[in-house]
Amino acid sequence: MINFHILTIFKNIFSEYFFEGIIGKAQDKGLINIYTYDLRDYAEDKHKTVDDYIFGGGSMLFKPEPLFNAVENIQKNKILNNNKKCIILLTPQGQQLNHNLAKEIASFKDIIMICGRYEGVDERVRENLVTHEVSIGDYVLTGGELPSMVLIDVVSRLIPGVVGSQDSVSEDSFARGLIEHPQYTRPSMFRNWKVPEVLLSGNHKEILKWRRQESLRKTFYRRPDLLDSVKLSEEDLLFINKLKLKEE
Ligand code: SAM
């Protein structure tokens, strides 16, 4: 079970998404818990100020006090095992989220996420409070709420029992280092387009071979960079050579 703790100034953003579908069911089954905290509740003045002007010029930035107060409060009241801390700042400057980073984050029992707004957060938060900085891509969003939802979704899918068939998770793109093979459903003939014969054959061994080869083919053409870090069999290498020679 993983507890996700989200620090935000826009708590309402989360309600709809997390009540639906697989993530909603995962909470019902007690596999994950999602807690949201309004950062303003941890501000130190009567106006509940969480942001201020940037020294040296610029617009607004989250002040350090509410963030430190909120994280320390969650750690004191909600987190029993404080040994392995995971305090994530969502930021475009962070490590780009991928399958391996999601797996690493999924090893924590409590995950605190800081959703920035405005120009982000005071640098002292980055230096002295957070343990991980995560980006969801090389572009800048208006806030960290969507990135935190992406992160929760990705990490939750890795928890056994969250997705009905764990096999489908382990066959997904990136789980084995490759892009997933093409998939089809009924009808076997749609307009003039037929599902590959082998998939209708019932021959499980041939189907597995086809899936592996088509997965290699997609990866070869779309994400050749992935092939450098995946374990390939003799048979895989032969197939890739054929792709290189355009024989397949
Ligand atoms: N001034 C910041 C910079 O250049 O790095 C960008 C601030 S952005 C407008 C406001 C907040 O949105 C950030 O603090 C972060 O929490 C979130 N954010 C924006 N883009 C993101 C991304 N690609 N990945 C993760 N978080 C992002």
CSV table of C-alpha atoms and ligand atoms in Angstrom, one decimal:
chain,number,residue,atom,x,y,z
A,1,MET,CA,0.0,0.0,0.0
A,2,ILE,CA,1.3,3.5,-0.8
A,3,ASN,CA,0.1,6.8,0.7
A,4,PHE,CA,0.3,9.8,-1.6
A,5,HIS,CA,0.4,13.2,0.0
A,6,ILE,CA,-0.2,16.2,-2.3
A,7,LEU,CA,0.6,19.7,-1.3
A,8,THR,CA,-1.2,22.2,-3.4
A,9,ILE,CA,-3.1,25.5,-3.4
A,10,PHE,CA,-5.8,23.9,-5.6
A,11,LYS,CA,-7.2,20.9,-3.8
A,12,ASN,CA,-10.4,20.8,-5.9
A,13,ILE,CA,-8.5,19.9,-9.0
A,14,PHE,CA,-8.0,16.3,-7.8
A,15,SER,CA,-11.4,15.2,-6.7
A,16,GLU,CA,-12.9,14.1,-10.1
A,17,TYR,CA,-9.9,12.3,-11.5
A,18,PHE,CA,-9.0,10.3,-8.5
A,19,PHE,CA,-12.6,9.0,-7.9
A,20,GLU,CA,-12.9,7.4,-11.3
A,21,GLY,CA,-11.6,4.2,-12.9
A,22,ILE,CA,-8.6,2.2,-11.8
A,23,ILE,CA,-7.3,4.8,-9.4
A,24,GLY,CA,-10.7,5.1,-7.7
A,25,LYS,CA,-10.9,1.3,-7.4
A,26,ALA,CA,-7.4,1.1,-6.0
A,27,GLN,CA,-8.4,3.4,-3.2
A,28,ASP,CA,-11.6,1.4,-2.5
A,29,LYS,CA,-9.4,-1.8,-2.3
A,30,GLY,CA,-7.0,0.0,0.2
A,31,LEU,CA,-4.1,-0.4,-2.2
A,32,ILE,CA,-3.4,3.3,-2.3
A,33,ASN,CA,-4.5,6.4,-0.2
A,34,ILE,CA,-4.4,9.9,-1.7
A,35,TYR,CA,-4.4,12.8,0.7
A,36,THR,CA,-4.5,16.4,-0.4
A,37,TYR,CA,-3.4,19.3,1.8
A,38,ASP,CA,-4.1,23.0,1.2
A,39,LEU,CA,-0.8,24.8,1.5
A,40,ARG,CA,-2.5,27.9,2.8
A,41,ASP,CA,-3.3,26.0,6.0
A,42,TYR,CA,0.4,26.0,6.7
A,43,ALA,CA,1.0,29.7,6.1
A,44,GLU,CA,2.3,31.7,9.0
A,45,ASP,CA,0.3,35.0,8.7
A,46,LYS,CA,-3.4,35.7,9.1
A,47,HIS,CA,-3.8,36.3,5.3
A,48,LYS,CA,-2.6,32.7,4.7
A,49,THR,CA,0.1,34.0,2.3
A,50,VAL,CA,2.0,31.3,0.5
A,51,ASP,CA,3.9,33.4,-2.1
A,52,ASP,CA,6.0,36.5,-2.4
A,53,TYR,CA,8.0,38.6,-4.9
A,54,ILE,CA,11.3,37.2,-6.1
A,55,PHE,CA,14.4,39.0,-4.8
A,56,GLY,CA,16.2,40.7,-7.7
A,57,GLY,CA,13.1,40.9,-9.9
A,58,GLY,CA,10.5,38.5,-11.4
A,59,SER,CA,7.0,37.6,-10.4
A,60,MET,CA,5.9,35.4,-7.5
A,61,LEU,CA,7.4,32.3,-5.9
A,62,PHE,CA,6.2,29.9,-3.1
A,63,LYS,CA,7.7,31.0,0.2
A,64,PRO,CA,9.7,28.3,2.1
A,65,GLU,CA,7.7,28.5,5.5
A,66,PRO,CA,4.4,26.9,4.4
A,67,LEU,CA,6.2,24.1,2.5
A,68,PHE,CA,8.5,23.2,5.4
A,69,ASN,CA,5.6,23.5,7.9
A,70,ALA,CA,3.3,21.3,5.7
A,71,VAL,CA,5.9,18.6,5.1
A,72,GLU,CA,7.0,18.5,8.7
A,73,ASN,CA,3.4,18.3,9.9
A,74,ILE,CA,2.6,15.4,7.5
A,75,GLN,CA,5.8,13.6,8.7
A,76,LYS,CA,4.9,14.0,12.3
A,77,ASN,CA,1.2,13.1,12.1
A,78,LYS,CA,0.8,10.8,9.2
A,79,ILE,CA,4.0,9.0,8.5
A,80,LEU,CA,5.0,6.3,10.9
A,81,ASN,CA,8.2,5.1,9.3
A,82,ASN,CA,10.4,8.1,8.7
A,83,ASN,CA,13.5,6.2,7.6
A,84,LYS,CA,12.9,6.2,3.9
A,85,LYS,CA,11.8,9.7,2.9
A,86,CYS,CA,10.3,10.5,-0.5
A,87,ILE,CA,9.6,14.2,-0.8
A,88,ILE,CA,9.1,15.1,-4.4
A,89,LEU,CA,9.2,18.5,-6.0
A,90,LEU,CA,7.4,18.5,-9.3
A,91,THR,CA,9.5,20.8,-11.5
A,92,PRO,CA,10.5,21.0,-15.2
A,93,GLN,CA,14.1,21.1,-13.9
A,94,GLY,CA,13.9,17.6,-12.4
A,95,GLN,CA,14.8,14.1,-13.5
A,96,GLN,CA,12.5,13.2,-16.4
A,97,LEU,CA,9.8,10.6,-15.3
A,98,ASN,CA,10.1,7.2,-17.0
A,99,HIS,CA,9.4,3.6,-16.1
A,100,ASN,CA,12.5,3.1,-14.0
A,101,LEU,CA,12.1,6.3,-12.0
A,102,ALA,CA,8.4,5.3,-11.4
A,103,LYS,CA,9.6,1.9,-10.1
A,104,GLU,CA,12.1,3.6,-7.7
A,105,ILE,CA,9.3,5.9,-6.4
A,106,ALA,CA,6.9,2.9,-6.0
A,107,SER,CA,9.3,1.4,-3.4
A,108,PHE,CA,8.4,4.1,-0.9
A,109,LYS,CA,5.4,3.7,1.4
A,110,ASP,CA,4.7,7.4,1.8
A,111,ILE,CA,5.2,9.9,-1.1
A,112,ILE,CA,4.9,13.6,-0.5
A,113,MET,CA,4.5,15.7,-3.6
A,114,ILE,CA,4.9,19.5,-3.8
A,115,CYS,CA,2.9,21.1,-6.6
A,116,GLY,CA,4.5,24.4,-7.5
A,117,ARG,CA,2.7,27.4,-9.0
A,118,TYR,CA,3.8,30.9,-10.2
A,119,GLU,CA,7.6,30.8,-10.9
A,120,GLY,CA,8.0,27.7,-8.7
A,121,VAL,CA,9.5,27.5,-5.1
A,122,ASP,CA,12.2,29.2,-3.1
A,123,GLU,CA,15.5,27.5,-3.8
A,124,ARG,CA,15.9,26.6,-0.1
A,125,VAL,CA,13.0,24.1,-0.5
A,126,ARG,CA,14.9,22.4,-3.3
A,127,GLU,CA,18.1,22.3,-1.4
A,128,ASN,CA,17.0,21.4,2.1
A,129,LEU,CA,13.6,19.8,2.0
A,130,VAL,CA,13.0,17.7,-1.1
A,131,THR,CA,14.6,14.3,-1.8
A,132,HIS,CA,13.6,14.0,-5.4
A,133,GLU,CA,12.9,16.4,-8.3
A,134,VAL,CA,10.6,15.1,-11.0
A,135,SER,CA,9.7,16.5,-14.4
A,136,ILE,CA,7.1,15.0,-16.7
A,137,GLY,CA,8.8,16.5,-19.8
A,138,ASP,CA,10.7,19.3,-21.4
A,139,TYR,CA,7.9,21.9,-21.4
A,140,VAL,CA,6.5,24.2,-18.7
A,141,LEU,CA,3.0,23.8,-17.3
A,142,THR,CA,1.2,26.4,-15.1
A,143,GLY,CA,1.4,24.2,-12.0
A,144,GLY,CA,2.5,20.9,-10.5
A,145,GLU,CA,-1.0,19.4,-10.1
A,146,LEU,CA,-1.1,17.7,-13.4
A,147,PRO,CA,2.4,16.3,-13.1
A,148,SER,CA,1.5,15.0,-9.6
A,149,MET,CA,-1.5,13.2,-11.0
A,150,VAL,CA,0.6,11.7,-13.8
A,151,LEU,CA,3.1,10.5,-11.2
A,152,ILE,CA,0.4,9.0,-9.0
A,153,ASP,CA,-1.2,7.2,-11.9
A,154,VAL,CA,2.1,5.8,-13.2
A,155,VAL,CA,3.3,4.6,-9.8
A,156,SER,CA,-0.1,3.1,-8.8
A,157,ARG,CA,-0.2,0.9,-11.9
A,158,LEU,CA,3.0,-0.7,-10.6
A,159,ILE,CA,1.4,-1.9,-7.4
A,160,PRO,CA,0.2,-5.5,-7.6
A,161,GLY,CA,-3.6,-5.7,-7.7
A,162,VAL,CA,-4.2,-2.1,-9.0
A,163,VAL,CA,-4.5,-3.2,-12.6
A,164,GLY,CA,-6.6,-6.3,-13.0
A,165,SER,CA,-4.1,-8.3,-15.0
A,166,GLN,CA,-0.5,-7.9,-13.8
A,167,ASP,CA,0.6,-9.6,-17.1
A,168,SER,CA,-0.7,-6.7,-19.1
A,169,VAL,CA,1.4,-4.3,-16.9
A,170,SER,CA,4.5,-6.3,-17.4
A,171,GLU,CA,3.9,-6.3,-21.2
A,172,ASP,CA,3.2,-2.6,-21.5
A,173,SER,CA,5.6,-0.4,-23.3
A,174,PHE,CA,8.9,0.2,-21.4
A,175,ALA,CA,8.2,-2.4,-18.7
A,176,ARG,CA,10.5,-4.8,-20.6
A,177,GLY,CA,12.6,-2.0,-22.1
A,178,LEU,CA,10.8,-2.2,-25.4
A,179,ILE,CA,7.7,-0.6,-27.0
A,180,GLU,CA,4.7,-2.9,-26.8
A,181,HIS,CA,3.7,-5.0,-29.9
A,182,PRO,CA,0.6,-4.0,-31.9
A,183,GLN,CA,-2.7,-5.2,-30.6
A,184,TYR,CA,-6.1,-6.0,-32.2
A,185,THR,CA,-9.6,-6.9,-31.2
A,186,ARG,CA,-12.8,-8.1,-33.0
A,187,PRO,CA,-13.8,-7.9,-35.8
A,188,SER,CA,-10.9,-9.8,-37.4
A,189,MET,CA,-11.8,-8.0,-40.7
A,190,PHE,CA,-12.6,-4.3,-40.5
A,191,ARG,CA,-13.2,-2.6,-43.9
A,192,ASN,CA,-10.4,-4.0,-45.9
A,193,TRP,CA,-8.0,-4.4,-43.0
A,194,LYS,CA,-7.4,-7.9,-41.6
A,195,VAL,CA,-5.9,-8.8,-38.3
A,196,PRO,CA,-2.5,-10.7,-38.8
A,197,GLU,CA,-3.2,-14.3,-39.5
A,198,VAL,CA,-0.9,-15.6,-36.8
A,199,LEU,CA,-3.0,-14.0,-34.1
A,200,LEU,CA,-6.1,-16.0,-35.2
A,201,SER,CA,-4.1,-19.2,-35.4
A,202,GLY,CA,-4.4,-20.2,-31.7
A,203,ASN,CA,-0.7,-21.2,-31.9
A,204,HIS,CA,0.6,-19.7,-28.6
A,205,LYS,CA,4.3,-20.2,-29.4
A,206,GLU,CA,4.0,-18.5,-32.8
A,207,ILE,CA,1.9,-15.7,-31.2
A,208,LEU,CA,4.6,-15.0,-28.6
A,209,LYS,CA,7.3,-15.0,-31.3
A,210,TRP,CA,5.3,-12.6,-33.4
A,211,ARG,CA,4.7,-10.3,-30.4
A,212,ARG,CA,8.4,-10.2,-29.6
A,213,GLN,CA,9.4,-9.5,-33.1
A,214,GLU,CA,6.8,-6.8,-33.6
A,215,SER,CA,7.8,-5.2,-30.3
A,216,LEU,CA,11.4,-5.2,-31.6
A,217,ARG,CA,10.3,-3.7,-34.9
A,218,LYS,CA,8.3,-0.9,-33.3
A,219,THR,CA,11.2,-0.1,-31.0
A,220,PHE,CA,13.7,-0.2,-33.8
A,221,TYR,CA,11.8,2.3,-35.9
A,222,ARG,CA,10.4,4.6,-33.1
A,223,ARG,CA,12.7,4.4,-30.2
A,224,PRO,CA,16.1,2.9,-31.3
A,225,ASP,CA,17.7,4.5,-28.2
A,226,LEU,CA,15.8,1.9,-26.0
A,227,LEU,CA,17.6,-1.0,-27.7
A,228,ASP,CA,20.9,0.0,-26.1
A,229,SER,CA,19.8,-0.8,-22.6
A,230,VAL,CA,17.6,-3.9,-23.1
A,231,LYS,CA,18.7,-7.5,-22.8
A,232,LEU,CA,18.4,-9.1,-26.3
A,233,SER,CA,18.6,-12.8,-27.2
A,234,GLU,CA,20.5,-14.2,-30.1
A,235,GLU,CA,17.2,-14.5,-31.9
A,236,ASP,CA,16.3,-10.9,-31.2
A,237,LEU,CA,19.7,-9.8,-32.5
A,238,LEU,CA,19.2,-11.8,-35.7
A,239,PHE,CA,15.8,-10.2,-36.2
A,240,ILE,CA,17.2,-6.7,-35.6
A,241,ASN,CA,20.0,-7.4,-38.2
A,242,LYS,CA,17.3,-8.3,-40.7
A,243,LEU,CA,15.5,-5.0,-39.9
A,244,LYS,CA,18.8,-3.2,-40.5
A,245,LEU,CA,19.2,-5.0,-43.9
A,246,LYS,CA,15.5,-4.3,-44.6
A,247,GLU,CA,14.9,-8.0,-45.0
A,248,GLU,CA,12.0,-8.0,-42.5
B,1,SAM,N1,10.1,29.0,-13.4
B,1,SAM,C1,10.0,27.5,-13.4
B,1,SAM,C2,11.2,27.1,-14.3
B,1,SAM,O1,11.5,27.7,-15.3
B,1,SAM,O2,11.7,26.0,-14.0
B,1,SAM,C3,8.7,27.0,-13.9
B,1,SAM,C4,7.6,27.2,-13.0
B,1,SAM,S1,6.0,26.6,-13.6
B,1,SAM,C5,5.3,27.9,-14.4
B,1,SAM,C6,5.1,26.4,-12.1
B,1,SAM,C7,5.1,25.0,-11.5
B,1,SAM,O3,4.5,24.1,-12.4
B,1,SAM,C8,6.4,24.4,-11.2
B,1,SAM,O4,6.9,24.9,-9.9
B,1,SAM,C9,6.2,22.9,-11.2
B,1,SAM,O5,5.6,22.5,-9.9
B,1,SAM,C10,5.1,22.8,-12.2
B,1,SAM,N2,5.6,22.3,-13.5
B,1,SAM,C11,5.6,23.0,-14.7
B,1,SAM,N3,6.1,22.2,-15.7
B,1,SAM,C12,6.4,21.1,-15.2
B,1,SAM,C13,7.0,19.9,-15.7
B,1,SAM,N4,7.3,19.8,-17.0
B,1,SAM,N5,7.2,18.8,-14.9
B,1,SAM,C14,6.8,18.9,-13.6
B,1,SAM,N6,6.3,20.0,-13.0
B,1,SAM,C15,6.1,21.1,-13.8
